[in-house]
Short mmCIF file of C-alpha atoms in Angstrom, two decimals:
data_model
loop_
_atom_site.label_atom_id
_atom_site.label_comp_id
_atom_site.label_asym_id
_atom_site.label_seq_id
_atom_site.Cartn_x
_atom_site.Cartn_y
_atom_site.Cartn_z
CA MET A 520 -0.08 -0.07 0.02
CA LYS A 521 3.08 2.32 0.71
CA PHE A 522 4.02 2.60 -3.03
CA GLU A 523 0.55 2.90 -4.11
CA LEU A 524 0.06 5.99 -1.67
CA GLN A 525 3.72 7.16 -2.86
CA LYS A 526 2.51 6.96 -6.64
CA GLU A 527 -0.99 8.89 -5.82
CA LEU A 528 0.90 11.63 -3.95
CA ARG A 529 3.51 12.23 -6.82
CA TYR A 530 0.50 12.47 -9.27
CA ALA A 531 -1.16 14.99 -7.14
CA LEU A 532 2.10 17.09 -7.15
CA ARG A 533 3.59 16.54 -10.51
CA SER A 534 0.22 16.60 -12.30
CA GLY A 535 -0.34 20.09 -10.58
CA ARG A 536 -3.47 18.98 -9.31
CA ILE A 537 -2.79 20.09 -5.62
CA LEU A 538 -1.69 23.56 -6.97
CA ILE A 539 -4.96 23.91 -9.13
CA LEU A 540 -7.21 22.90 -6.15
CA PHE A 541 -5.44 25.22 -3.70
CA ALA A 542 -5.37 28.15 -6.00
CA SER A 543 -8.75 27.65 -6.70
CA LEU A 544 -10.17 27.44 -3.16
CA LEU A 545 -7.75 30.08 -2.21
CA PHE A 546 -9.25 32.60 -4.83
CA LEU A 547 -12.48 32.01 -3.28
CA ALA A 548 -11.50 32.52 0.34
CA LEU A 549 -9.89 35.76 -0.65
CA LEU A 550 -12.61 36.75 -3.13
CA THR A 551 -15.57 36.33 -1.01
CA PRO A 552 -14.95 38.96 1.93
CA ILE A 553 -13.71 41.58 -0.64
CA MET A 554 -17.04 40.80 -2.78
CA LEU A 555 -18.96 41.33 0.60
CA LYS A 556 -17.24 44.27 1.90
CA VAL A 557 -16.02 46.41 -1.32
CA VAL A 558 -17.83 45.15 -4.39
CA LEU A 559 -21.48 44.33 -3.15
CA PRO A 560 -22.16 47.76 -1.44
CA GLN A 561 -20.90 49.37 -4.41
CA VAL A 562 -23.00 47.47 -6.75
CA LEU A 563 -26.27 47.70 -4.44
CA GLY A 564 -25.62 51.50 -3.92
CA GLY A 565 -25.70 53.79 -0.79
CA GLN A 566 -29.15 53.23 0.76
CA VAL A 567 -29.75 49.49 -0.16
CA SER A 568 -26.39 48.57 1.39
CA ASP A 569 -27.18 50.60 4.58
CA LEU A 570 -29.98 48.17 5.03
CA MET A 571 -27.88 45.10 4.59
CA THR A 572 -24.99 44.80 7.27
CA MET A 573 -22.38 41.96 6.42
CA THR A 574 -20.69 40.25 9.19
CA GLN A 575 -18.14 37.90 9.51
CA LEU A 576 -20.62 35.00 9.81
CA ASP A 577 -22.12 36.03 6.46
CA CYS A 578 -18.76 35.97 4.73
CA ILE A 579 -17.79 32.48 6.16
CA GLN A 580 -21.34 31.25 5.08
CA SER A 581 -20.97 32.77 1.70
CA TYR A 582 -17.49 31.00 1.21
CA LEU A 583 -18.64 27.92 2.45
CA GLY A 584 -21.63 28.03 -0.05
CA ASP A 585 -18.99 29.05 -2.91
CA VAL A 586 -17.22 25.83 -2.17
CA PHE A 587 -20.08 23.67 -2.78
CA GLU A 588 -21.50 25.41 -5.92
CA ILE A 589 -17.96 26.57 -7.61
CA GLY A 590 -15.53 24.66 -5.70
CA GLY A 591 -17.49 21.44 -6.72
CA ILE A 592 -17.27 22.30 -10.19
CA VAL A 593 -13.35 22.81 -10.04
CA ILE A 594 -12.74 19.53 -7.99
CA ALA A 595 -15.08 17.55 -10.19
CA PHE A 596 -13.15 18.56 -13.42
CA THR A 597 -9.99 18.62 -11.75
CA LEU A 598 -10.17 15.00 -10.41
CA CYS A 599 -12.43 13.58 -12.99
CA GLY A 600 -9.50 11.41 -14.53
CA LEU A 601 -8.65 9.88 -11.38
CA THR A 602 -10.04 6.32 -12.14
CA ALA A 603 -11.54 7.23 -15.74
CA SER A 604 -8.26 7.94 -17.11
CA GLU A 605 -6.44 4.87 -15.77
CA LEU A 606 -9.04 2.69 -17.27
CA GLN A 607 -9.25 5.01 -20.63
CA GLY A 608 -5.60 5.20 -20.92
CA ASP A 609 -4.97 1.43 -19.90
CA THR A 610 -2.20 2.54 -17.23
CA TRP A 611 -3.96 0.25 -14.64
CA LEU A 612 -3.14 -2.82 -16.85
CA LEU A 613 0.46 -3.38 -16.12
CA PRO A 614 -0.12 -2.82 -12.14
CA VAL A 615 -2.89 -5.21 -12.37
CA CYS A 616 -0.89 -7.95 -13.84
CA ALA A 617 1.89 -7.14 -11.32
CA GLY A 618 -0.36 -8.10 -8.56
CA LYS A 619 -1.35 -4.82 -7.25
CA ARG A 620 -5.21 -5.21 -5.58
CA PHE A 621 -8.08 -3.25 -6.78
CA GLY A 622 -8.93 -2.14 -3.25
CA HIS A 623 -5.35 -0.87 -2.67
CA MET A 624 -5.13 1.17 -5.72
CA VAL A 625 -8.68 2.74 -5.24
CA GLY A 626 -7.89 3.05 -1.29
CA ALA A 627 -4.81 4.77 -2.01
CA LYS A 628 -6.73 7.61 -4.32
CA LEU A 629 -9.44 7.96 -1.67
CA LEU A 630 -6.80 8.44 1.08
CA VAL A 631 -4.40 10.58 -0.85
CA PHE A 632 -6.95 12.79 -2.28
CA GLY A 633 -9.41 12.47 0.65
CA SER A 634 -6.62 13.93 2.80
CA LEU A 635 -6.07 16.74 0.17
CA LEU A 636 -9.83 17.39 0.46
CA VAL A 637 -9.62 17.62 4.17
CA ILE A 638 -6.43 19.84 4.46
CA LEU A 639 -6.73 22.39 1.45
CA PRO A 640 -10.59 23.38 2.32
CA VAL A 641 -9.97 23.69 6.02
CA ALA A 642 -6.51 25.45 5.22
CA THR A 643 -8.44 28.08 3.08
CA LEU A 644 -11.37 28.25 5.05
CA LEU A 645 -9.07 29.62 7.93
CA VAL A 646 -7.63 32.20 5.34
CA ASP A 647 -11.17 33.27 4.77
CA TYR A 648 -11.85 33.45 8.25
CA LEU A 649 -8.63 35.46 9.13
CA TYR A 650 -9.19 38.01 6.06
CA SER A 651 -12.99 38.27 6.77
CA SER A 652 -11.95 39.07 10.54
CA TYR A 653 -9.42 41.74 9.24
CA LEU A 654 -12.34 43.02 7.15
CA PHE A 655 -15.56 42.62 9.50
CA GLY A 656 -13.83 42.11 12.81
CA PHE A 657 -13.76 38.54 14.73
CA GLN A 658 -17.43 37.66 15.35
CA VAL A 659 -17.20 33.78 15.16
CA GLY A 660 -14.81 31.23 17.11
CA VAL A 661 -12.46 29.42 15.36
CA SER A 662 -13.45 26.26 16.73
CA ALA A 663 -16.92 26.61 14.99
CA VAL A 664 -14.80 27.32 11.75
CA LEU A 665 -12.68 24.35 12.27
CA ILE A 666 -15.85 22.11 12.68
CA SER A 667 -17.65 23.47 9.72
CA GLY A 668 -14.40 22.88 7.85
CA ILE A 669 -14.14 19.36 8.89
CA LEU A 670 -17.81 18.57 8.17
CA GLN A 671 -17.58 20.22 4.87
CA SER A 672 -14.46 18.12 4.13
CA ILE A 673 -16.26 14.77 4.95
CA TYR A 674 -19.04 15.95 2.51
CA LEU A 675 -15.98 16.50 -0.04
CA ILE A 676 -14.74 12.84 0.65
CA PHE A 677 -18.46 11.55 -0.37
CA PHE A 678 -17.90 13.64 -3.57
CA LEU A 679 -14.57 12.17 -4.39
CA SER A 680 -16.07 8.56 -3.76
CA CYS A 681 -18.46 9.53 -6.47
CA LEU A 682 -15.89 10.80 -8.94
CA ILE A 683 -13.99 7.57 -8.11
CA MET A 684 -17.25 5.29 -8.53
CA TRP A 685 -18.59 7.30 -11.84
CA GLY A 686 -14.81 7.18 -13.11
CA VAL A 687 -14.80 3.32 -13.01
CA LEU A 688 -18.45 2.84 -14.25
CA THR A 689 -18.07 5.37 -17.61
CA ARG A 690 -14.37 5.06 -18.13
CA LYS A 691 -14.35 8.72 -19.43
CA PRO A 692 -13.29 11.89 -17.37
CA ILE A 693 -15.70 14.53 -18.59
CA PRO A 694 -18.91 12.25 -18.25
CA THR A 695 -17.53 11.37 -14.86
CA GLY A 696 -17.34 15.11 -13.84
CA PHE A 697 -20.72 15.54 -14.97
CA LEU A 698 -22.32 12.63 -13.36
CA THR A 699 -20.49 13.55 -10.17
CA LEU A 700 -21.91 17.03 -10.15
CA ALA A 701 -25.48 15.79 -11.13
CA THR A 702 -24.98 13.48 -8.00
CA ALA A 703 -24.09 15.98 -5.59
CA TYR A 704 -26.60 18.59 -6.92
CA GLY A 705 -29.26 16.20 -7.31
CA ILE A 706 -28.88 14.95 -3.73
CA GLN A 707 -29.14 18.64 -2.62
CA VAL A 708 -32.44 19.56 -4.64
CA ILE A 709 -34.20 16.27 -3.92
CA SER A 710 -33.34 16.22 -0.03
CA SER A 711 -34.50 19.92 0.03
CA LEU A 712 -37.83 19.14 -2.09
CA PHE A 713 -38.72 16.42 0.38
CA GLY A 714 -37.36 17.87 3.58
CA ILE A 715 -34.86 15.05 4.29
CA GLN A 716 -31.60 17.04 4.30
CA LYS A 717 -30.63 15.79 7.47
CA TRP A 718 -30.69 12.13 6.21
CA THR A 719 -28.17 12.84 3.18
CA PRO A 720 -24.54 14.07 2.88
CA SER A 721 -26.10 17.78 2.01
CA GLY A 722 -27.09 17.79 5.88
CA LEU A 723 -23.42 17.95 6.56
CA LEU A 724 -23.28 20.97 4.45
CA THR A 725 -26.25 22.57 6.31
CA HIS A 726 -24.52 22.08 9.83
CA ALA A 727 -21.09 23.22 8.26
CA MET A 728 -23.17 26.72 7.45
CA GLU A 729 -24.52 27.05 10.81
CA LEU A 730 -21.02 27.70 12.14
CA ASN A 731 -22.02 25.96 15.54
CA PRO A 732 -19.07 25.57 17.92
CA ILE A 733 -20.65 22.49 19.55
CA LEU A 734 -21.36 19.17 17.92
CA ASP A 735 -25.33 18.56 17.53
CA SER A 736 -26.28 15.28 18.29
CA SER A 737 -28.62 15.44 15.22
CA LEU A 738 -25.24 15.61 13.34
CA TRP A 739 -24.65 11.71 13.63
CA ILE A 740 -27.52 10.97 11.03
CA PRO A 741 -25.70 12.64 7.91
CA LEU A 742 -22.49 11.44 9.16
CA VAL A 743 -23.39 7.86 9.39
CA VAL A 744 -25.32 8.12 6.13
CA THR A 745 -22.30 10.01 4.35
CA VAL A 746 -20.01 7.15 5.68
CA LEU A 747 -22.16 4.52 4.63
CA LEU A 748 -22.45 6.11 1.07
CA ILE A 749 -18.79 6.21 0.59
CA ALA A 750 -18.57 2.65 1.66
CA THR A 751 -21.23 1.73 -0.99
CA THR A 752 -19.57 3.70 -3.51
CA ILE A 753 -16.01 2.07 -3.05
CA ARG A 754 -17.71 -1.08 -2.78
CA ILE A 755 -19.34 -0.61 -6.10
CA THR A 756 -16.19 0.48 -7.74
CA THR A 757 -14.16 -2.39 -6.48
CA SER A 758 -16.94 -5.33 -7.55
CA LYS A 759 -16.93 -3.42 -11.19
CA LEU A 760 -13.05 -3.63 -11.14
CA LYS A 761 -13.11 -7.40 -10.44
CA CYS A 762 -15.47 -8.25 -12.90
CA MET A 763 -14.17 -5.95 -15.45
CA GLU A 764 -12.85 -7.19 -19.11
CA TRP A 765 -9.39 -5.79 -19.15
CA SER A 766 -9.06 -6.36 -22.79
CA THR A 767 -6.47 -3.68 -23.87
CA ARG A 768 -8.25 -3.19 -27.24
CA SER A 769 -11.65 -2.66 -25.97
CA ALA A 770 -10.84 -0.30 -23.58
CA GLN A 771 -9.20 2.14 -26.43
CA MET B 656 3.22 -24.88 -19.27
CA ILE B 657 0.42 -23.56 -21.17
CA THR B 658 -2.33 -25.97 -22.67
CA ILE B 659 -5.58 -24.59 -24.35
CA LYS B 660 -8.32 -26.81 -25.46
CA GLY B 661 -11.26 -25.60 -27.56
CA LEU B 662 -11.10 -22.12 -26.76
CA LYS B 663 -13.57 -20.04 -27.79
CA LYS B 664 -14.35 -15.81 -27.25
CA GLU B 665 -17.19 -14.05 -28.28
CA PHE B 666 -17.71 -10.21 -28.22
CA GLY B 667 -21.36 -9.90 -28.81
CA ASP B 668 -22.21 -11.88 -32.33
CA PHE B 669 -18.48 -11.91 -33.35
CA GLN B 670 -16.75 -14.97 -32.45
CA VAL B 671 -13.17 -13.99 -32.36
CA LEU B 672 -11.60 -17.39 -30.97
CA GLN B 673 -13.37 -20.65 -32.52
CA GLY B 674 -11.95 -23.55 -30.80
CA LEU B 675 -8.40 -22.66 -30.40
CA ASP B 676 -6.00 -25.39 -29.17
CA MET B 677 -2.42 -24.44 -28.08
CA HIS B 678 0.54 -26.08 -26.02
CA VAL B 679 3.48 -24.26 -24.69
CA ARG B 680 6.55 -26.46 -23.12
CA ALA B 681 7.99 -24.96 -20.36
CA GLY B 682 11.53 -23.38 -21.22
CA GLU B 683 10.55 -22.50 -24.76
CA VAL B 684 10.19 -19.55 -26.74
CA TYR B 685 6.93 -19.72 -28.79
CA GLY B 686 6.08 -17.72 -31.62
CA PHE B 687 2.33 -17.06 -32.01
CA ILE B 688 1.94 -15.71 -35.51
CA GLY B 689 -0.99 -15.03 -37.57
CA GLN B 690 -2.73 -11.57 -39.60
CA ASN B 691 -4.00 -8.83 -37.71
CA GLY B 692 -7.46 -9.58 -36.20
CA VAL B 693 -7.45 -13.12 -35.78
CA GLY B 694 -7.33 -13.40 -32.33
CA LYS B 695 -3.65 -13.30 -31.24
CA THR B 696 -4.17 -10.29 -28.53
CA THR B 697 -7.66 -11.94 -27.34
CA THR B 698 -5.85 -15.39 -26.65
CA MET B 699 -2.94 -13.49 -24.83
CA ASN B 700 -5.51 -11.23 -22.91
CA ILE B 701 -7.22 -14.44 -21.83
CA LEU B 702 -4.00 -16.05 -20.78
CA ALA B 703 -3.00 -13.25 -18.70
CA GLY B 704 -6.42 -13.27 -17.13
CA LEU B 705 -7.36 -10.01 -18.16
CA SER B 706 -10.45 -11.16 -20.04
CA GLN B 707 -12.72 -14.27 -19.41
CA PRO B 708 -12.94 -17.11 -21.91
CA THR B 709 -16.72 -17.97 -23.64
CA GLU B 710 -15.68 -21.75 -23.79
CA GLY B 711 -12.83 -23.84 -23.53
CA GLN B 712 -10.29 -24.88 -21.31
CA CYS B 713 -7.06 -22.68 -20.59
CA LEU B 714 -4.40 -24.26 -18.16
CA ILE B 715 -1.27 -22.78 -16.98
CA ARG B 716 0.92 -24.94 -14.89
CA GLY B 717 -1.83 -27.39 -14.71
CA LYS B 718 -4.35 -24.93 -13.19
CA ASP B 719 -7.41 -23.37 -14.63
CA ILE B 720 -7.04 -19.80 -15.00
CA THR B 721 -10.68 -19.15 -14.72
CA THR B 722 -10.51 -20.51 -11.28
CA VAL B 723 -8.04 -17.44 -10.57
CA THR B 724 -9.67 -14.26 -9.42
CA HIS B 725 -7.02 -11.67 -10.05
CA PRO B 726 -4.45 -11.43 -13.13
CA GLY B 727 -1.60 -10.87 -10.58
CA ASP B 728 -2.29 -14.26 -9.13
CA LEU B 729 -1.60 -16.13 -12.44
CA GLY B 730 2.14 -15.45 -11.66
CA LEU B 731 3.15 -14.32 -15.28
CA GLY B 732 5.00 -11.43 -16.88
CA TYR B 733 2.51 -9.52 -19.35
CA LEU B 734 3.41 -7.18 -21.76
CA PRO B 735 0.48 -5.44 -23.80
CA GLU B 736 1.09 -4.42 -27.40
CA GLU B 737 1.56 -0.97 -26.24
CA PRO B 738 2.46 -0.61 -22.62
CA ARG B 739 1.31 2.45 -20.86
CA PHE B 740 3.20 3.87 -17.99
CA TYR B 741 2.44 6.90 -15.89
CA PRO B 742 4.53 9.68 -17.78
CA TRP B 743 5.12 11.55 -14.47
CA LEU B 744 6.95 8.41 -12.76
CA THR B 745 10.46 7.84 -13.61
CA ALA B 746 11.46 4.46 -14.94
CA ARG B 747 13.15 3.48 -11.62
CA GLU B 748 9.80 4.88 -9.46
CA THR B 749 7.64 2.61 -11.95
CA LEU B 750 9.63 -0.54 -11.11
CA LEU B 751 9.50 0.19 -7.66
CA TYR B 752 5.70 0.83 -7.81
CA LEU B 753 5.10 -2.55 -9.76
CA SER B 754 7.44 -4.33 -7.28
CA GLU B 755 5.96 -7.10 -5.22
CA VAL B 756 8.69 -6.65 -2.73
CA PRO B 757 10.13 -3.40 -3.46
CA SER B 758 13.93 -3.72 -3.62
CA ASP B 759 16.45 -0.86 -4.96
CA ASP B 760 18.95 -3.64 -5.66
CA ARG B 761 16.33 -5.61 -7.62
CA VAL B 762 15.28 -2.57 -9.58
CA ARG B 763 19.06 -1.35 -10.57
CA GLU B 764 19.53 -4.95 -11.72
CA ILE B 765 16.57 -4.91 -14.10
CA LEU B 766 17.19 -1.28 -15.17
CA GLY B 767 20.83 -2.35 -16.01
CA TRP B 768 19.57 -5.54 -17.83
CA THR B 769 17.19 -3.52 -20.10
CA GLY B 770 19.82 -0.79 -20.65
CA LEU B 771 17.73 2.07 -19.11
CA ALA B 772 20.52 2.30 -16.26
CA GLU B 773 21.05 5.88 -17.63
CA GLY B 774 17.42 6.90 -18.13
CA ALA B 775 16.45 5.46 -14.62
CA ASP B 776 15.70 8.90 -13.35
CA ARG B 777 14.07 10.31 -16.21
CA ARG B 778 10.44 10.59 -16.40
CA VAL B 779 8.84 7.75 -18.59
CA GLY B 780 6.67 10.47 -20.67
CA GLY B 781 9.82 11.60 -22.51
CA PHE B 782 10.83 7.86 -23.34
CA SER B 783 10.95 6.53 -26.87
CA ARG B 784 8.59 3.94 -27.83
CA GLY B 785 11.91 1.35 -27.71
CA MET B 786 12.71 2.42 -24.39
CA LYS B 787 9.02 2.08 -23.01
CA GLN B 788 9.03 -1.42 -24.47
CA ARG B 789 12.31 -2.47 -22.80
CA LEU B 790 10.79 -0.74 -19.66
CA GLY B 791 7.65 -3.04 -20.40
CA ILE B 792 9.89 -6.33 -20.43
CA GLY B 793 11.61 -5.00 -17.31
CA ALA B 794 8.23 -4.58 -15.34
CA ALA B 795 7.11 -7.85 -16.64
CA LEU B 796 10.21 -9.30 -14.83
CA ILE B 797 10.08 -7.24 -11.83
CA ARG B 798 8.40 -10.17 -9.76
CA ASN B 799 10.59 -12.84 -11.37
CA PRO B 800 7.76 -15.18 -12.93
CA ASP B 801 8.70 -18.14 -14.78
CA LEU B 802 6.35 -17.40 -17.67
CA PHE B 803 6.14 -14.45 -20.13
CA ILE B 804 3.38 -13.22 -22.13
CA LEU B 805 4.58 -10.44 -24.55
CA ASP B 806 2.02 -9.28 -27.17
CA GLU B 807 3.72 -7.90 -30.24
CA PRO B 808 6.95 -6.76 -28.24
CA SER B 809 9.23 -5.78 -31.27
CA SER B 810 6.57 -4.30 -33.79
CA ALA B 811 6.59 -0.80 -34.64
CA LEU B 812 10.04 -0.57 -33.53
CA ASP B 813 13.26 0.81 -35.29
CA PRO B 814 15.81 -2.06 -36.30
CA GLU B 815 17.70 -1.19 -33.35
CA GLY B 816 14.87 -1.25 -30.68
CA ARG B 817 13.77 -4.36 -32.17
CA SER B 818 17.06 -6.19 -31.85
CA GLY B 819 17.36 -4.98 -28.19
CA VAL B 820 13.92 -6.31 -27.49
CA LEU B 821 15.03 -9.69 -29.01
CA ARG B 822 18.08 -9.81 -27.16
CA LEU B 823 16.02 -9.35 -23.98
CA ILE B 824 13.88 -12.29 -24.96
CA LYS B 825 16.98 -14.37 -25.79
CA ASP B 826 18.25 -13.55 -22.34
CA LEU B 827 14.85 -14.59 -20.64
CA LYS B 828 15.19 -17.92 -22.39
CA ASP B 829 18.57 -18.24 -21.23
CA MET B 830 17.35 -17.74 -17.68
CA GLY B 831 15.35 -20.63 -18.30
CA LYS B 832 11.96 -18.84 -18.59
CA THR B 833 8.98 -19.86 -20.79
CA ILE B 834 8.12 -16.96 -23.07
CA LEU B 835 4.88 -16.85 -25.39
CA PHE B 836 5.31 -14.07 -28.07
CA SER B 837 3.18 -12.77 -30.77
CA THR B 838 4.41 -11.02 -33.66
CA HIS B 839 3.81 -10.40 -37.18
CA ILE B 840 7.46 -9.94 -37.91
CA LEU B 841 8.39 -13.42 -39.09
CA ALA B 842 12.20 -13.31 -39.46
CA ASP B 843 11.99 -12.59 -35.11
CA VAL B 844 10.30 -15.72 -34.98
CA GLU B 845 12.87 -17.44 -37.12
CA ARG B 846 15.67 -15.75 -35.06
CA ILE B 847 14.48 -16.86 -31.53
CA CYS B 848 11.49 -19.12 -31.52
CA ASP B 849 11.57 -22.83 -30.50
CA THR B 850 8.03 -23.48 -31.53
CA VAL B 851 5.61 -21.68 -33.98
CA GLY B 852 1.93 -21.62 -33.83
CA MET B 853 -0.13 -19.96 -36.72
CA ILE B 854 -3.57 -18.81 -35.87
CA ASP B 855 -6.15 -17.98 -38.67
CA ASP B 856 -9.93 -17.16 -38.16
CA GLY B 857 -9.61 -18.00 -34.42
CA GLN B 858 -8.18 -21.61 -34.89
CA MET B 859 -4.64 -22.91 -34.95
CA VAL B 860 -3.52 -23.62 -38.44
CA PHE B 861 -0.37 -25.50 -37.20
CA GLU B 862 1.76 -25.43 -34.34
CA LYS B 863 5.32 -27.05 -34.71
CA PRO B 864 8.57 -26.80 -33.39
CA LEU B 865 10.54 -24.23 -36.06
CA ILE B 866 13.19 -27.08 -36.95
CA GLN B 867 10.42 -29.45 -37.84
CA LEU B 868 8.61 -26.77 -40.03
CA GLN B 869 11.90 -26.17 -41.85
CA VAL B 870 12.58 -29.41 -42.63
CA GLU B 871 8.79 -30.56 -43.49
CA HIS B 872 8.14 -27.10 -45.33
CA THR B 873 11.80 -26.02 -46.83
CA GLN B 874 11.73 -25.74 -50.36
CA PRO B 875 14.22 -24.17 -52.81
CA VAL B 876 13.01 -20.62 -54.02
CA LEU B 877 14.25 -18.93 -57.07
CA ASP B 878 14.07 -15.33 -56.59
CA ILE B 879 14.33 -13.66 -59.96
CA VAL B 880 14.41 -9.89 -60.82
CA PRO B 881 14.16 -9.49 -64.75
CA MET B 882 15.22 -6.28 -66.50
CA VAL B 883 11.86 -6.17 -68.18
CA PRO B 884 8.34 -7.17 -67.28
CA ILE B 885 7.75 -10.67 -67.69
CA PRO B 886 4.75 -11.31 -70.23
CA PRO B 887 1.76 -12.83 -68.98
CA HIS B 888 1.94 -15.75 -71.44
CA VAL B 889 5.62 -16.40 -70.51
CA ALA B 890 4.67 -16.51 -66.58
CA ASP B 891 1.73 -18.58 -67.56
CA THR B 892 4.10 -21.11 -69.33
CA LEU B 893 6.72 -20.86 -66.83
CA SER B 894 4.26 -21.65 -63.80
CA LYS B 895 3.36 -25.12 -65.66
CA LEU B 896 7.21 -25.90 -66.26
CA ALA B 897 8.21 -29.17 -64.87
CA GLY B 898 9.58 -28.67 -61.42
CA VAL B 899 7.87 -25.24 -60.75
CA VAL B 900 5.57 -25.50 -57.95
CA SER B 901 4.42 -22.11 -57.63
CA LEU B 902 4.98 -18.57 -58.92
CA THR B 903 4.38 -15.65 -57.16
CA GLU B 904 5.06 -11.88 -58.08
CA SER B 905 5.70 -8.72 -55.70
CA GLY B 906 7.10 -5.35 -56.88
CA GLY B 907 8.53 -6.85 -60.08
CA SER B 908 10.59 -9.61 -58.38
CA TRP B 909 9.44 -13.27 -58.91
CA ALA B 910 9.48 -15.93 -56.29
CA LEU B 911 9.40 -19.64 -58.03
CA ARG B 912 9.06 -22.30 -55.26
CA VAL B 913 10.67 -25.13 -57.04
CA THR B 914 11.23 -28.89 -56.15
CA GLY B 915 14.93 -28.98 -56.40
CA PRO B 916 18.10 -26.62 -56.94
CA GLY B 917 18.65 -28.49 -60.23
CA VAL B 918 15.25 -26.98 -61.73
CA SER B 919 16.99 -23.66 -61.69
CA LEU B 920 19.03 -24.34 -65.02
CA ALA B 921 15.70 -25.36 -66.85
CA VAL B 922 13.93 -21.97 -65.79
CA MET B 923 17.09 -20.02 -66.67
CA SER B 924 17.10 -21.98 -70.24
CA PHE B 925 13.37 -21.36 -70.69
CA LEU B 926 13.62 -17.49 -69.83
CA ALA B 927 16.83 -17.11 -72.09
CA GLU B 928 14.48 -18.70 -74.76
CA HIS B 929 11.76 -16.43 -74.26
CA ARG B 930 14.66 -13.34 -74.35
CA VAL B 931 13.69 -12.43 -70.92
CA ALA B 932 16.81 -10.61 -69.68
CA ILE B 933 17.45 -11.20 -66.14
CA GLU B 934 18.91 -8.54 -63.57
CA SER B 935 19.45 -10.85 -60.61
CA TYR B 936 18.92 -14.33 -59.71
CA ALA B 937 19.28 -16.15 -56.28
CA LEU B 938 18.49 -19.39 -55.04
CA ARG B 939 17.19 -19.72 -51.45
CA LYS B 940 15.17 -21.89 -48.95
CA THR B 941 11.96 -20.98 -47.92
CA ARG B 942 11.17 -18.51 -45.10
CA LEU B 943 8.36 -18.71 -42.72
CA GLU B 944 7.01 -15.75 -44.50
CA ASP B 945 6.57 -17.88 -47.60
CA LEU B 946 4.79 -20.69 -45.37
CA PHE B 947 2.81 -17.93 -43.78
CA LEU B 948 1.59 -16.43 -46.88
CA GLN B 949 1.01 -20.20 -48.53
CA GLU B 950 -1.35 -20.80 -45.60
CA VAL B 951 -2.81 -17.41 -45.84
CA CYS B 952 -3.22 -17.70 -49.59
CA GLU B 953 -4.82 -21.41 -49.71
CA LYS B 954 -7.50 -20.21 -46.73
#
């Protein structure tokens, strides 16, 4: 497993994936406070902007929303080739013949990129927190921000597991990106319509947006559901890989 | 080492393999030849555990491969037609990644053997096709298997690259390994193979030791290059001349399979009688390529 992890880390570093994700999230983290402090009042005009008083809480909530909406698109199309390109490009053929286990190969991707999707969003959320506190003043505690960041990251790990699963099922990177976005936004829309958000991974985002410094007991439901969904997508992925025809020609 | 009985493989309505039989003995180099699209790669994919047969039996070391759940458990070295590597990894990192028990010494040894020691720390994305092919053979050897399945290892390489790959296959044979390799370069088969199997329409046409094939099928061939084209009626009469088995023309050059070296004198006399000037004339034995073309034409 050590060499699978090393390989994924090298891919993340050498292909510039880390840089793209970090730059995108950092851009959102820095842009949101400026938008709310400087750009929005100018756009709305003097009297309307006087009625709307923006706070650090609004700023962080806005950033969290941006990460789900815009960051999701960036993540989907930056990592859409994680498994799809391996199958489309036949790069998994030699490792499979060399005895690499499907569980290890998929697990290494989930661990490396999952860790990145914890570290980068939390780091950029802290940047957003510090920058917004500079512009709006400290109104939110750092523990609440950290809890929200971690909840959002758990949701992003679910997002990543969808990318991995759709990549294996479609073998094509771009459709993988679209299907993952459809899954994520679809869950959000449908759960909102039926009022079952707390039963879905979207419930994690709702909790994250609340910036609650204390872990709510109702949080366990979306947490358990998300973990189960991650396990299910990985199970589907490895099952599909095990029964796959690895014909070097049909894959091309 | 490998026994295949009645192997069938269907892709939808298309039946690629139609009851293929094959037998590869331990320690030999087996040349698997055939035209493009007749089922060579499909057979090799099935043997490598990458594809499931529709029907038939495939035994490797006496074990039915359909009972093996993971291709890596077959314990063989497989080189696909066009090996794909991670372009961002170096050759050394690639071999370490593919190792079962990673060892720097083993990787260094393989890099030296494949002639990639100097490029060991270069990213594979910048490698030539020949270098990738040699790295692929090195990757197949990394777990030290006793059986190698190499799909067109020397195809699409320049003469130097081909020669390098053939040297590696010879080295593997000297190490006591069993090698099954497919190719359409028949000269390569004649250079290194012990046994030749020819597949056509998903079935084995012949499977014989190369020496036996040469003894049974070798006939003298007269290669004639006339200074002016041979008129059709002269060529027709020439093909019916006593001792001439067959007559084929390719690019202005004529190949006459004859029953014995003595027939060449009669052929030359005939051409002189019909005032056909000769630019060059050579008597040689039939090559595997002649046999291949004959079998394909007969089919």
